[in-house]
JSON list of C-alpha atoms and ligand atoms in Angstrom, two decimals:
[
{"chain": "Z", "resi": 1, "resn": "MET", "atom": "CA", "xyz": [-23.05, -133.29, -80.71]},
{"chain": "Z", "resi": 2, "resn": "LYS", "atom": "CA", "xyz": [-20.16, -131.14, -81.13]},
{"chain": "Z", "resi": 3, "resn": "LYS", "atom": "CA", "xyz": [-21.18, -129.57, -77.67]},
{"chain": "Z", "resi": 4, "resn": "SER", "atom": "CA", "xyz": [-20.96, -132.66, -75.76]},
{"chain": "Z", "resi": 5, "resn": "LEU", "atom": "CA", "xyz": [-17.57, -133.31, -77.22]},
{"chain": "Z", "resi": 6, "resn": "VAL", "atom": "CA", "xyz": [-16.51, -130.11, -75.83]},
{"chain": "Z", "resi": 7, "resn": "ALA", "atom": "CA", "xyz": [-17.96, -130.83, -72.50]},
{"chain": "Z", "resi": 8, "resn": "LEU", "atom": "CA", "xyz": [-16.40, -134.24, -72.27]},
{"chain": "Z", "resi": 9, "resn": "LEU", "atom": "CA", "xyz": [-12.88, -132.83, -73.12]},
{"chain": "Z", "resi": 10, "resn": "PHE", "atom": "CA", "xyz": [-13.39, -130.05, -70.78]},
{"chain": "Z", "resi": 11, "resn": "SER", "atom": "CA", "xyz": [-14.55, -132.46, -67.73]},
{"chain": "Z", "resi": 12, "resn": "ALA", "atom": "CA", "xyz": [-11.42, -134.72, -68.65]},
{"chain": "Z", "resi": 13, "resn": "GLY", "atom": "CA", "xyz": [-9.00, -131.86, -68.26]},
{"chain": "Z", "resi": 14, "resn": "LEU", "atom": "CA", "xyz": [-10.67, -130.92, -65.01]},
{"chain": "Z", "resi": 15, "resn": "MET", "atom": "CA", "xyz": [-10.41, -134.19, -63.74]},
{"chain": "Z", "resi": 16, "resn": "SER", "atom": "CA", "xyz": [-6.56, -134.11, -63.76]},
{"chain": "Z", "resi": 17, "resn": "PHE", "atom": "CA", "xyz": [-6.71, -130.93, -61.58]},
{"chain": "Z", "resi": 18, "resn": "VAL", "atom": "CA", "xyz": [-9.23, -132.18, -59.13]},
{"chain": "Z", "resi": 19, "resn": "GLN", "atom": "CA", "xyz": [-6.97, -133.56, -56.61]},
{"chain": "Z", "resi": 20, "resn": "ALA", "atom": "CA", "xyz": [-4.80, -130.37, -56.05]},
{"chain": "Z", "resi": 21, "resn": "ASP", "atom": "CA", "xyz": [-8.17, -128.31, -56.47]},
{"chain": "Z", "resi": 22, "resn": "ALA", "atom": "CA", "xyz": [-10.12, -130.38, -53.88]},
{"chain": "Z", "resi": 23, "resn": "LEU", "atom": "CA", "xyz": [-7.36, -129.53, -51.24]},
{"chain": "Z", "resi": 24, "resn": "GLU", "atom": "CA", "xyz": [-7.18, -126.05, -52.08]},
{"chain": "Z", "resi": 25, "resn": "ASP", "atom": "CA", "xyz": [-11.01, -125.70, -52.23]},
{"chain": "Z", "resi": 26, "resn": "ARG", "atom": "CA", "xyz": [-11.34, -127.23, -49.02]},
{"chain": "Z", "resi": 27, "resn": "TYR", "atom": "CA", "xyz": [-8.74, -125.13, -47.41]},
{"chain": "Z", "resi": 28, "resn": "ASN", "atom": "CA", "xyz": [-10.32, -122.04, -48.69]},
{"chain": "Z", "resi": 29, "resn": "ARG", "atom": "CA", "xyz": [-13.78, -122.88, -47.08]},
{"chain": "Z", "resi": 30, "resn": "THR", "atom": "CA", "xyz": [-12.45, -123.87, -43.88]},
{"chain": "Z", "resi": 31, "resn": "CYS", "atom": "CA", "xyz": [-8.96, -123.29, -42.43]},
{"chain": "Z", "resi": 32, "resn": "ALA", "atom": "CA", "xyz": [-8.31, -120.21, -44.63]},
{"chain": "Z", "resi": 33, "resn": "VAL", "atom": "CA", "xyz": [-11.09, -118.32, -42.81]},
{"chain": "Z", "resi": 34, "resn": "CYS", "atom": "CA", "xyz": [-8.76, -117.84, -39.74]},
{"chain": "Z", "resi": 35, "resn": "HIS", "atom": "CA", "xyz": [-5.26, -119.22, -40.98]},
{"chain": "Z", "resi": 36, "resn": "ALA", "atom": "CA", "xyz": [-4.94, -116.85, -43.99]},
{"chain": "Z", "resi": 37, "resn": "SER", "atom": "CA", "xyz": [-5.01, -113.51, -41.82]},
{"chain": "Z", "resi": 38, "resn": "GLY", "atom": "CA", "xyz": [-3.83, -115.13, -38.56]},
{"chain": "Z", "resi": 39, "resn": "ALA", "atom": "CA", "xyz": [-6.92, -114.22, -36.65]},
{"chain": "Z", "resi": 40, "resn": "ALA", "atom": "CA", "xyz": [-7.18, -114.90, -33.07]},
{"chain": "Z", "resi": 41, "resn": "GLY", "atom": "CA", "xyz": [-3.58, -115.89, -32.97]},
{"chain": "Z", "resi": 42, "resn": "ALA", "atom": "CA", "xyz": [-3.70, -118.67, -35.68]},
{"chain": "Z", "resi": 43, "resn": "PRO", "atom": "CA", "xyz": [-0.41, -119.45, -37.50]},
{"chain": "Z", "resi": 44, "resn": "ARG", "atom": "CA", "xyz": [-0.50, -118.07, -40.73]},
{"chain": "Z", "resi": 45, "resn": "THR", "atom": "CA", "xyz": [-0.67, -119.81, -44.00]},
{"chain": "Z", "resi": 46, "resn": "GLY", "atom": "CA", "xyz": [2.98, -119.35, -45.35]},
{"chain": "Z", "resi": 47, "resn": "ASP", "atom": "CA", "xyz": [4.34, -118.52, -41.98]},
{"chain": "Z", "resi": 48, "resn": "VAL", "atom": "CA", "xyz": [6.89, -121.36, -42.48]},
{"chain": "Z", "resi": 49, "resn": "ASP", "atom": "CA", "xyz": [8.65, -120.40, -39.17]},
{"chain": "Z", "resi": 50, "resn": "ALA", "atom": "CA", "xyz": [5.51, -120.40, -36.90]},
{"chain": "Z", "resi": 51, "resn": "TRP", "atom": "CA", "xyz": [4.54, -123.98, -38.24]},
{"chain": "Z", "resi": 52, "resn": "ASN", "atom": "CA", "xyz": [7.95, -125.33, -38.20]},
{"chain": "Z", "resi": 53, "resn": "LYS", "atom": "CA", "xyz": [8.13, -124.43, -34.65]},
{"chain": "Z", "resi": 54, "resn": "ARG", "atom": "CA", "xyz": [4.74, -126.19, -33.79]},
{"chain": "Z", "resi": 55, "resn": "LEU", "atom": "CA", "xyz": [5.64, -129.11, -35.89]},
{"chain": "Z", "resi": 56, "resn": "GLU", "atom": "CA", "xyz": [9.27, -129.29, -34.14]},
{"chain": "Z", "resi": 57, "resn": "GLU", "atom": "CA", "xyz": [7.83, -128.77, -30.64]},
{"chain": "Z", "resi": 58, "resn": "LYS", "atom": "CA", "xyz": [4.70, -131.00, -30.93]},
{"chain": "Z", "resi": 59, "resn": "GLY", "atom": "CA", "xyz": [4.90, -133.31, -33.90]},
{"chain": "Z", "resi": 60, "resn": "MET", "atom": "CA", "xyz": [2.39, -133.85, -36.80]},
{"chain": "Z", "resi": 61, "resn": "ASP", "atom": "CA", "xyz": [0.35, -136.32, -34.90]},
{"chain": "Z", "resi": 62, "resn": "THR", "atom": "CA", "xyz": [-0.26, -133.79, -32.17]},
{"chain": "Z", "resi": 63, "resn": "LEU", "atom": "CA", "xyz": [-1.14, -131.15, -34.41]},
{"chain": "Z", "resi": 64, "resn": "VAL", "atom": "CA", "xyz": [-3.53, -133.22, -36.38]},
{"chain": "Z", "resi": 65, "resn": "ALA", "atom": "CA", "xyz": [-5.23, -134.28, -33.12]},
{"chain": "Z", "resi": 66, "resn": "ASN", "atom": "CA", "xyz": [-5.23, -130.44, -31.72]},
{"chain": "Z", "resi": 67, "resn": "ALA", "atom": "CA", "xyz": [-6.88, -129.52, -35.21]},
{"chain": "Z", "resi": 68, "resn": "LYS", "atom": "CA", "xyz": [-9.53, -132.24, -34.55]},
{"chain": "Z", "resi": 69, "resn": "ASN", "atom": "CA", "xyz": [-10.34, -131.54, -30.84]},
{"chain": "Z", "resi": 70, "resn": "GLY", "atom": "CA", "xyz": [-9.83, -127.85, -31.24]},
{"chain": "Z", "resi": 71, "resn": "ILE", "atom": "CA", "xyz": [-7.33, -125.82, -29.30]},
{"chain": "Z", "resi": 72, "resn": "LYS", "atom": "CA", "xyz": [-7.66, -122.51, -27.41]},
{"chain": "Z", "resi": 73, "resn": "ALA", "atom": "CA", "xyz": [-9.33, -120.03, -29.83]},
{"chain": "Z", "resi": 74, "resn": "MET", "atom": "CA", "xyz": [-9.57, -122.83, -32.54]},
{"chain": "Z", "resi": 75, "resn": "PRO", "atom": "CA", "xyz": [-12.84, -124.65, -32.85]},
{"chain": "Z", "resi": 76, "resn": "PRO", "atom": "CA", "xyz": [-12.70, -128.62, -33.05]},
{"chain": "Z", "resi": 77, "resn": "LYS", "atom": "CA", "xyz": [-12.08, -129.75, -36.81]},
{"chain": "Z", "resi": 78, "resn": "GLY", "atom": "CA", "xyz": [-11.72, -125.92, -37.77]},
{"chain": "Z", "resi": 79, "resn": "MET", "atom": "CA", "xyz": [-15.02, -126.23, -39.57]},
{"chain": "Z", "resi": 80, "resn": "CYS", "atom": "CA", "xyz": [-13.97, -129.22, -41.83]},
{"chain": "Z", "resi": 81, "resn": "PHE", "atom": "CA", "xyz": [-16.66, -131.34, -40.40]},
{"chain": "Z", "resi": 82, "resn": "ASP", "atom": "CA", "xyz": [-15.92, -134.22, -43.05]},
{"chain": "Z", "resi": 83, "resn": "CYS", "atom": "CA", "xyz": [-11.88, -134.13, -42.65]},
{"chain": "Z", "resi": 84, "resn": "SER", "atom": "CA", "xyz": [-10.21, -137.15, -42.12]},
{"chain": "Z", "resi": 85, "resn": "ASP", "atom": "CA", "xyz": [-6.72, -137.27, -40.21]},
{"chain": "Z", "resi": 86, "resn": "GLU", "atom": "CA", "xyz": [-5.20, -137.58, -43.70]},
{"chain": "Z", "resi": 87, "resn": "ASP", "atom": "CA", "xyz": [-7.02, -134.44, -44.53]},
{"chain": "Z", "resi": 88, "resn": "PHE", "atom": "CA", "xyz": [-5.98, -132.50, -41.82]},
{"chain": "Z", "resi": 89, "resn": "LYS", "atom": "CA", "xyz": [-2.30, -133.67, -42.43]},
{"chain": "Z", "resi": 90, "resn": "ALA", "atom": "CA", "xyz": [-2.57, -132.56, -46.00]},
{"chain": "Z", "resi": 91, "resn": "LEU", "atom": "CA", "xyz": [-4.18, -129.17, -44.87]},
{"chain": "Z", "resi": 92, "resn": "ILE", "atom": "CA", "xyz": [-1.50, -128.72, -42.22]},
{"chain": "Z", "resi": 93, "resn": "GLU", "atom": "CA", "xyz": [1.19, -129.35, -44.88]},
{"chain": "Z", "resi": 94, "resn": "LEU", "atom": "CA", "xyz": [-0.50, -126.92, -47.31]},
{"chain": "Z", "resi": 95, "resn": "MET", "atom": "CA", "xyz": [-0.19, -124.22, -44.69]},
{"chain": "Z", "resi": 96, "resn": "ALA", "atom": "CA", "xyz": [3.16, -124.88, -43.54]},
{"chain": "Z", "resi": 97, "resn": "LYS", "atom": "CA", "xyz": [4.50, -124.25, -47.08]},
{"chain": "Z", "resi": 98, "resn": "PRO", "atom": "CA", "xyz": [5.95, -121.02, -48.14]},
{"chain": "Z", "resi": 99, "resn": "LYS", "atom": "CA", "xyz": [3.52, -119.11, -50.01]},
{"chain": "Z", "resi": 100, "resn": "SER", "atom": "CA", "xyz": [4.06, -119.29, -53.92]},
{"chain": "J", "resi": 1, "resn": "HEC", "atom": "C1", "xyz": [-12.47, -120.24, -36.30]},
{"chain": "J", "resi": 1, "resn": "HEC", "atom": "C2", "xyz": [-10.79, -119.98, -36.67]},
{"chain": "J", "resi": 1, "resn": "HEC", "atom": "C3", "xyz": [-9.92, -121.27, -37.11]},
{"chain": "J", "resi": 1, "resn": "HEC", "atom": "C4", "xyz": [-10.21, -122.17, -38.17]},
{"chain": "J", "resi": 1, "resn": "HEC", "atom": "C5", "xyz": [-11.57, -122.08, -39.13]},
{"chain": "J", "resi": 1, "resn": "HEC", "atom": "C6", "xyz": [-9.25, -123.12, -38.19]},
{"chain": "J", "resi": 1, "resn": "HEC", "atom": "N1", "xyz": [-8.29, -122.60, -37.31]},
{"chain": "J", "resi": 1, "resn": "HEC", "atom": "FE1", "xyz": [-6.60, -123.78, -36.96]},
{"chain": "J", "resi": 1, "resn": "HEC", "atom": "N2", "xyz": [-6.00, -122.34, -35.25]},
{"chain": "J", "resi": 1, "resn": "HEC", "atom": "C7", "xyz": [-6.80, -121.37, -34.96]},
{"chain": "J", "resi": 1, "resn": "HEC", "atom": "C8", "xyz": [-6.26, -120.72, -33.90]},
{"chain": "J", "resi": 1, "resn": "HEC", "atom": "C9", "xyz": [-6.69, -119.23, -33.22]},
{"chain": "J", "resi": 1, "resn": "HEC", "atom": "C10", "xyz": [-4.89, -121.23, -33.67]},
{"chain": "J", "resi": 1, "resn": "HEC", "atom": "C11", "xyz": [-3.90, -120.99, -32.50]},
{"chain": "J", "resi": 1, "resn": "HEC", "atom": "C12", "xyz": [-4.43, -121.91, -31.24]},
{"chain": "J", "resi": 1, "resn": "HEC", "atom": "C13", "xyz": [-3.27, -121.43, -30.34]},
{"chain": "J", "resi": 1, "resn": "HEC", "atom": "O1", "xyz": [-3.44, -120.18, -29.67]},
{"chain": "J", "resi": 1, "resn": "HEC", "atom": "O2", "xyz": [-2.19, -122.27, -29.94]},
{"chain": "J", "resi": 1, "resn": "HEC", "atom": "C14", "xyz": [-5.04, -122.39, -34.57]},
{"chain": "J", "resi": 1, "resn": "HEC", "atom": "C15", "xyz": [-4.09, -123.42, -34.59]},
{"chain": "J", "resi": 1, "resn": "HEC", "atom": "C16", "xyz": [-4.17, -124.48, -35.29]},
{"chain": "J", "resi": 1, "resn": "HEC", "atom": "C17", "xyz": [-3.01, -125.46, -35.35]},
{"chain": "J", "resi": 1, "resn": "HEC", "atom": "C18", "xyz": [-1.73, -125.60, -34.49]},
{"chain": "J", "resi": 1, "resn": "HEC", "atom": "C19", "xyz": [-2.22, -126.33, -33.25]},
{"chain": "J", "resi": 1, "resn": "HEC", "atom": "C20", "xyz": [-1.16, -126.68, -32.40]},
{"chain": "J", "resi": 1, "resn": "HEC", "atom": "O3", "xyz": [-1.05, -127.52, -31.31]},
{"chain": "J", "resi": 1, "resn": "HEC", "atom": "O4", "xyz": [-0.19, -125.82, -32.20]},
{"chain": "J", "resi": 1, "resn": "HEC", "atom": "C21", "xyz": [-3.35, -126.41, -36.30]},
{"chain": "J", "resi": 1, "resn": "HEC", "atom": "C22", "xyz": [-2.55, -127.80, -36.58]},
{"chain": "J", "resi": 1, "resn": "HEC", "atom": "C23", "xyz": [-4.44, -125.93, -37.03]},
{"chain": "J", "resi": 1, "resn": "HEC", "atom": "N3", "xyz": [-4.84, -124.71, -36.37]},
{"chain": "J", "resi": 1, "resn": "HEC", "atom": "C24", "xyz": [-5.15, -126.62, -38.04]},
{"chain": "J", "resi": 1, "resn": "HEC", "atom": "C25", "xyz": [-6.22, -126.26, -38.81]},
{"chain": "J", "resi": 1, "resn": "HEC", "atom": "C26", "xyz": [-6.86, -126.71, -39.91]},
{"chain": "J", "resi": 1, "resn": "HEC", "atom": "C27", "xyz": [-6.23, -127.99, -40.57]},
{"chain": "J", "resi": 1, "resn": "HEC", "atom": "C28", "xyz": [-7.83, -126.04, -40.24]},
{"chain": "J", "resi": 1, "resn": "HEC", "atom": "C29", "xyz": [-8.95, -126.26, -41.29]},
{"chain": "J", "resi": 1, "resn": "HEC", "atom": "C30", "xyz": [-9.42, -127.59, -41.23]},
{"chain": "J", "resi": 1, "resn": "HEC", "atom": "C31", "xyz": [-8.05, -125.10, -38.99]},
{"chain": "J", "resi": 1, "resn": "HEC", "atom": "N4", "xyz": [-7.01, -125.12, -38.42]},
{"chain": "J", "resi": 1, "resn": "HEC", "atom": "C32", "xyz": [-8.99, -124.18, -39.26]},
{"chain": "J", "resi": 1, "resn": "HEC", "atom": "C33", "xyz": [-7.98, -120.90, -35.66]},
{"chain": "J", "resi": 1, "resn": "HEC", "atom": "C34", "xyz": [-8.75, -121.64, -36.46]}
]
């Protein structure tokens, strides 16, 4: 009885973090593989200048399309096979933010 109450409270607490965590989690499993280190010339996560340059030159819609279709050394969908356009946009925004 006590145990299940603890489990319930624990999962309720987790729920409130699920949204942000799901994005981070997804990022860690997919884009981070290349974008954390800048492998093969990928713009690095937290490199605000590199991302802003691409965002200014091409715009968010093109970046989302290129993430989906692949570009040069980047494979189509960047390993996130169930990502929607919205997900790609959120992931790009996450990578374009200064690293905290
Ligand atoms: C296998 C390595 C790899 C993975 C995984 C990867 N990328 Fe990339 N990505 C690259 C490389 C390399 C480039 C640079 C391409 C170039 O030369 O312009 C790039 C460039 C990009 C660009 C810029 C495209 C442009 O038009 O300038 C976006 C946006 C992007 N990646 C999004 C993502 C997202 C979102 C994910 C995760 C869902 C992801 N990438 C996963 C390798 C990767």
